[in-house]
Amino acid sequence: MLVLTRKVGERIRIGDEVTLQVLEVRGGQVRLGLAAPPDVRIFREEVFLAIEGRNREARLADPDRLTDAVRAWEAYADGKRG
């Protein structure tokens, strides 16, 4: 891990398109500003881990449940057509 020391107002560049700026340091918290292109996904660590966990659960879903979902979708689609 790269460890850097910055003062309030100073910035760090990540690649050519991402800029991180230290906005405020108060108590035990640091307020950061991030500027990045819209296609760069930025998450707080706890949100990223929650999303990753949900995606992992979805990948491990019981195949029977997926089959049931497919059948339910097909029945719904057939009803819409008829």
mmCIF file of C-alpha atoms in Angstrom:
data_model
loop_
_atom_site.group_PDB
_atom_site.id
_atom_site.type_symbol
_atom_site.label_atom_id
_atom_site.label_comp_id
_atom_site.label_asym_id
_atom_site.label_seq_id
_atom_site.Cartn_x
_atom_site.Cartn_y
_atom_site.Cartn_z
ATOM 1 C CA MET A 1 0.000 0.000 0.000
ATOM 2 C CA LEU A 2 1.227 3.433 -0.900
ATOM 3 C CA VAL A 3 0.978 5.831 2.049
ATOM 4 C CA LEU A 4 0.964 9.583 1.392
ATOM 5 C CA THR A 5 0.703 12.577 3.682
ATOM 6 C CA ARG A 6 -1.354 15.537 2.441
ATOM 7 C CA LYS A 7 -2.547 18.793 3.954
ATOM 8 C CA VAL A 8 -6.033 20.246 3.623
ATOM 9 C CA GLY A 9 -6.512 21.491 0.063
ATOM 10 C CA GLU A 10 -3.772 19.323 -1.402
ATOM 11 C CA ARG A 11 -4.560 16.787 -4.071
ATOM 12 C CA ILE A 12 -3.531 13.375 -5.285
ATOM 13 C CA ARG A 13 -3.836 12.335 -8.927
ATOM 14 C CA ILE A 14 -4.754 8.736 -9.713
ATOM 15 C CA GLY A 15 -4.034 8.035 -13.341
ATOM 16 C CA ASP A 16 -4.862 10.730 -15.841
ATOM 17 C CA GLU A 17 -8.498 11.270 -14.891
ATOM 18 C CA VAL A 18 -9.041 10.868 -11.148
ATOM 19 C CA THR A 19 -8.256 13.553 -8.589
ATOM 20 C CA LEU A 20 -8.637 13.199 -4.833
ATOM 21 C CA GLN A 21 -8.518 16.298 -2.648
ATOM 22 C CA VAL A 22 -8.361 16.556 1.138
ATOM 23 C CA LEU A 23 -11.192 18.960 1.985
ATOM 24 C CA GLU A 24 -11.228 18.858 5.762
ATOM 25 C CA VAL A 25 -9.742 17.017 8.711
ATOM 26 C CA ARG A 26 -11.816 17.106 11.863
ATOM 27 C CA GLY A 27 -11.489 14.839 14.854
ATOM 28 C CA GLY A 28 -10.975 11.321 13.566
ATOM 29 C CA GLN A 29 -12.469 11.976 10.146
ATOM 30 C CA VAL A 30 -11.104 13.149 6.823
ATOM 31 C CA ARG A 31 -13.436 14.704 4.267
ATOM 32 C CA LEU A 32 -12.352 13.945 0.712
ATOM 33 C CA GLY A 33 -13.432 15.269 -2.650
ATOM 34 C CA LEU A 34 -13.156 13.027 -5.688
ATOM 35 C CA ALA A 35 -13.301 14.097 -9.313
ATOM 36 C CA ALA A 36 -13.529 11.301 -11.854
ATOM 37 C CA PRO A 37 -15.188 10.543 -15.182
ATOM 38 C CA PRO A 38 -18.791 9.294 -14.871
ATOM 39 C CA ASP A 39 -17.822 5.768 -15.897
ATOM 40 C CA VAL A 40 -15.482 5.376 -12.907
ATOM 41 C CA ARG A 41 -17.401 3.732 -10.090
ATOM 42 C CA ILE A 42 -16.583 5.134 -6.658
ATOM 43 C CA PHE A 43 -17.924 3.495 -3.502
ATOM 44 C CA ARG A 44 -17.282 3.704 0.205
ATOM 45 C CA GLU A 45 -15.652 0.428 1.230
ATOM 46 C CA GLU A 46 -18.672 -0.796 3.227
ATOM 47 C CA VAL A 47 -21.019 -0.173 0.283
ATOM 48 C CA PHE A 48 -18.648 -1.921 -2.129
ATOM 49 C CA LEU A 49 -18.428 -4.969 0.163
ATOM 50 C CA ALA A 50 -22.230 -5.105 0.506
ATOM 51 C CA ILE A 51 -22.682 -5.011 -3.279
ATOM 52 C CA GLU A 52 -19.995 -7.642 -3.730
ATOM 53 C CA GLY A 53 -21.712 -9.871 -1.144
ATOM 54 C CA ARG A 54 -25.072 -9.550 -2.885
ATOM 55 C CA ASN A 55 -23.502 -10.352 -6.240
ATOM 56 C CA ARG A 56 -21.777 -13.396 -4.736
ATOM 57 C CA GLU A 57 -25.098 -14.592 -3.278
ATOM 58 C CA ALA A 58 -26.786 -14.155 -6.650
ATOM 59 C CA ARG A 59 -24.082 -16.205 -8.369
ATOM 60 C CA LEU A 60 -24.541 -18.992 -5.820
ATOM 61 C CA ALA A 61 -28.320 -18.985 -6.091
ATOM 62 C CA ASP A 62 -30.015 -22.355 -6.071
ATOM 63 C CA PRO A 63 -30.434 -23.463 -9.726
ATOM 64 C CA ASP A 64 -33.975 -24.677 -8.942
ATOM 65 C CA ARG A 65 -34.906 -21.161 -7.869
ATOM 66 C CA LEU A 66 -33.510 -19.812 -11.125
ATOM 67 C CA THR A 67 -35.498 -22.395 -13.076
ATOM 68 C CA ASP A 68 -38.633 -21.340 -11.185
ATOM 69 C CA ALA A 69 -37.876 -17.714 -12.027
ATOM 70 C CA VAL A 70 -37.489 -18.583 -15.719
ATOM 71 C CA ARG A 71 -40.803 -20.444 -15.703
ATOM 72 C CA ALA A 72 -42.543 -17.568 -13.947
ATOM 73 C CA TRP A 73 -41.107 -15.131 -16.492
ATOM 74 C CA GLU A 74 -42.144 -17.337 -19.415
ATOM 75 C CA ALA A 75 -45.683 -17.665 -18.006
ATOM 76 C CA TYR A 76 -45.835 -13.900 -17.570
ATOM 77 C CA ALA A 77 -44.532 -13.301 -21.109
ATOM 78 C CA ASP A 78 -47.005 -15.820 -22.583
ATOM 79 C CA GLY A 79 -49.849 -14.081 -20.777
ATOM 80 C CA LYS A 80 -48.778 -10.725 -22.177
ATOM 81 C CA ARG A 81 -48.761 -12.076 -25.726
ATOM 82 C CA GLY A 82 -52.136 -13.816 -25.521
#
